[in-house]
Amino acid sequence: MKTVEFLLYTLKPGSGNNFHRIMKEQSAPCHRAAGMDIVAFGNSVEDNDAYYLIRAYDDLTHLNTSQERFYRSPAWREGPRQAIIDKISVSVKTVMELSDSAIDGLRNS
């Protein structure tokens, strides 16, 4: 079992495409460099200004240490941080445990 974090964002109107571009080109590489496994991310098929980010960790300790590394890194703080934050109206987070096969079923192809 792994610890899986689901983040759901309501974005400011009209910002979905730009948010996804920033996530794909700048933020996701920073996440991976901090040791995070990005399972999936993207715009909702129903609303382009709704967004999801699913990240997997070995356990809660790994979640905490990798997020601390990521959110304190110059690559994040001096990189896409402000552009990402400026586009988010609402952020909701939940964490649960899932099997590797369940996580693989959620992965973006």
mmCIF file of C-alpha atoms in Angstrom:
data_model
loop_
_atom_site.group_PDB
_atom_site.id
_atom_site.type_symbol
_atom_site.label_atom_id
_atom_site.label_comp_id
_atom_site.label_asym_id
_atom_site.label_seq_id
_atom_site.Cartn_x
_atom_site.Cartn_y
_atom_site.Cartn_z
ATOM 1 C CA MET A 1 0.000 0.000 0.000
ATOM 2 C CA LYS A 2 1.110 3.518 -0.784
ATOM 3 C CA THR A 3 -0.027 6.888 0.458
ATOM 4 C CA VAL A 4 -1.853 8.769 -2.287
ATOM 5 C CA GLU A 5 -2.741 12.454 -2.245
ATOM 6 C CA PHE A 6 -5.584 13.820 -4.367
ATOM 7 C CA LEU A 7 -5.591 17.564 -5.002
ATOM 8 C CA LEU A 8 -8.576 19.193 -6.687
ATOM 9 C CA TYR A 9 -8.407 22.793 -7.814
ATOM 10 C CA THR A 10 -11.062 25.226 -8.928
ATOM 11 C CA LEU A 11 -9.170 27.595 -11.183
ATOM 12 C CA LYS A 12 -9.941 31.195 -11.969
ATOM 13 C CA PRO A 13 -12.174 31.471 -15.055
ATOM 14 C CA GLY A 14 -10.327 31.017 -18.337
ATOM 15 C CA SER A 15 -7.013 29.956 -16.773
ATOM 16 C CA GLY A 16 -7.231 26.166 -17.271
ATOM 17 C CA ASN A 17 -5.134 25.855 -20.426
ATOM 18 C CA ASN A 18 -2.352 28.083 -19.123
ATOM 19 C CA PHE A 19 -2.398 26.325 -15.730
ATOM 20 C CA HIS A 20 -1.945 22.950 -17.424
ATOM 21 C CA ARG A 21 0.906 24.259 -19.581
ATOM 22 C CA ILE A 22 2.730 25.547 -16.487
ATOM 23 C CA MET A 23 2.122 22.271 -14.648
ATOM 24 C CA LYS A 24 3.394 20.197 -17.562
ATOM 25 C CA GLU A 25 6.416 22.303 -18.498
ATOM 26 C CA GLN A 26 7.582 23.667 -15.134
ATOM 27 C CA SER A 27 5.861 22.311 -12.041
ATOM 28 C CA ALA A 28 5.800 18.566 -12.803
ATOM 29 C CA PRO A 29 9.580 18.419 -13.395
ATOM 30 C CA CYS A 30 10.108 20.171 -10.021
ATOM 31 C CA HIS A 31 7.803 17.647 -8.318
ATOM 32 C CA ARG A 32 9.713 14.719 -9.781
ATOM 33 C CA ALA A 33 13.078 16.223 -8.819
ATOM 34 C CA ALA A 34 11.828 16.353 -5.204
ATOM 35 C CA GLY A 35 11.060 12.618 -5.275
ATOM 36 C CA MET A 36 7.311 12.809 -5.824
ATOM 37 C CA ASP A 37 5.529 10.280 -8.021
ATOM 38 C CA ILE A 38 2.972 12.183 -10.073
ATOM 39 C CA VAL A 39 0.327 9.590 -10.868
ATOM 40 C CA ALA A 40 -1.882 11.849 -12.981
ATOM 41 C CA PHE A 41 -2.711 15.492 -13.555
ATOM 42 C CA GLY A 42 -4.868 17.480 -15.911
ATOM 43 C CA ASN A 43 -8.005 19.437 -16.601
ATOM 44 C CA SER A 44 -11.412 17.975 -15.835
ATOM 45 C CA VAL A 45 -13.207 16.606 -18.893
ATOM 46 C CA GLU A 46 -16.302 18.476 -17.674
ATOM 47 C CA ASP A 47 -14.802 21.882 -16.852
ATOM 48 C CA ASN A 48 -11.503 23.149 -18.234
ATOM 49 C CA ASP A 49 -11.108 25.382 -15.175
ATOM 50 C CA ALA A 50 -11.255 22.426 -12.775
ATOM 51 C CA TYR A 51 -7.994 20.536 -12.281
ATOM 52 C CA TYR A 52 -6.676 17.420 -10.566
ATOM 53 C CA LEU A 53 -3.245 16.373 -9.339
ATOM 54 C CA ILE A 54 -2.652 12.892 -7.922
ATOM 55 C CA ARG A 55 0.665 12.153 -6.198
ATOM 56 C CA ALA A 56 1.857 8.874 -4.643
ATOM 57 C CA TYR A 57 4.310 8.353 -1.790
ATOM 58 C CA ASP A 58 5.824 5.383 0.007
ATOM 59 C CA ASP A 59 4.201 6.520 3.273
ATOM 60 C CA LEU A 60 3.267 9.668 5.215
ATOM 61 C CA THR A 61 6.902 10.325 6.119
ATOM 62 C CA HIS A 62 7.837 10.302 2.429
ATOM 63 C CA LEU A 63 4.901 12.645 1.693
ATOM 64 C CA ASN A 64 6.058 15.108 4.343
ATOM 65 C CA THR A 65 9.776 15.050 3.499
ATOM 66 C CA SER A 66 9.334 15.278 -0.272
ATOM 67 C CA GLN A 67 6.780 18.081 0.044
ATOM 68 C CA GLU A 68 9.052 19.973 2.412
ATOM 69 C CA ARG A 69 11.903 19.575 -0.083
ATOM 70 C CA PHE A 70 9.675 20.641 -2.980
ATOM 71 C CA TYR A 71 7.932 23.639 -1.402
ATOM 72 C CA ARG A 72 11.202 25.035 0.015
ATOM 73 C CA SER A 73 13.205 24.546 -3.186
ATOM 74 C CA PRO A 74 14.403 27.544 -5.202
ATOM 75 C CA ALA A 75 13.161 25.739 -8.335
ATOM 76 C CA TRP A 76 9.590 26.022 -6.996
ATOM 77 C CA ARG A 77 9.800 29.311 -5.089
ATOM 78 C CA GLU A 78 11.595 31.178 -7.872
ATOM 79 C CA GLY A 79 9.933 29.189 -10.646
ATOM 80 C CA PRO A 80 6.244 28.453 -11.283
ATOM 81 C CA ARG A 81 4.981 28.992 -7.713
ATOM 82 C CA GLN A 82 3.392 32.415 -8.123
ATOM 83 C CA ALA A 83 1.944 31.668 -11.569
ATOM 84 C CA ILE A 84 0.327 28.506 -10.167
ATOM 85 C CA ILE A 85 -1.007 30.156 -6.998
ATOM 86 C CA ASP A 86 -2.423 33.114 -8.923
ATOM 87 C CA LYS A 87 -4.655 30.799 -10.959
ATOM 88 C CA ILE A 88 -6.172 28.789 -8.075
ATOM 89 C CA SER A 89 -9.454 29.915 -6.485
ATOM 90 C CA VAL A 90 -10.092 26.826 -4.332
ATOM 91 C CA SER A 91 -7.870 23.877 -3.389
ATOM 92 C CA VAL A 92 -9.153 20.666 -1.777
ATOM 93 C CA LYS A 93 -6.890 17.847 -0.594
ATOM 94 C CA THR A 94 -7.430 14.325 0.676
ATOM 95 C CA VAL A 95 -4.951 11.531 1.411
ATOM 96 C CA MET A 96 -5.629 7.793 1.370
ATOM 97 C CA GLU A 97 -3.838 4.477 1.004
ATOM 98 C CA LEU A 98 -4.081 2.521 -2.260
ATOM 99 C CA SER A 99 -2.491 -0.593 -3.705
ATOM 100 C CA ASP A 100 0.087 -0.360 -6.486
ATOM 101 C CA SER A 101 -2.409 -1.834 -8.953
ATOM 102 C CA ALA A 102 -5.034 0.785 -8.050
ATOM 103 C CA ILE A 103 -2.428 3.531 -8.480
ATOM 104 C CA ASP A 104 -1.359 2.129 -11.847
ATOM 105 C CA GLY A 105 -5.006 2.201 -12.932
ATOM 106 C CA LEU A 106 -5.086 5.951 -12.256
ATOM 107 C CA ARG A 107 -1.909 6.784 -14.156
ATOM 108 C CA ASN A 108 -2.056 9.100 -17.172
ATOM 109 C CA SER A 109 -0.959 7.243 -20.272
#
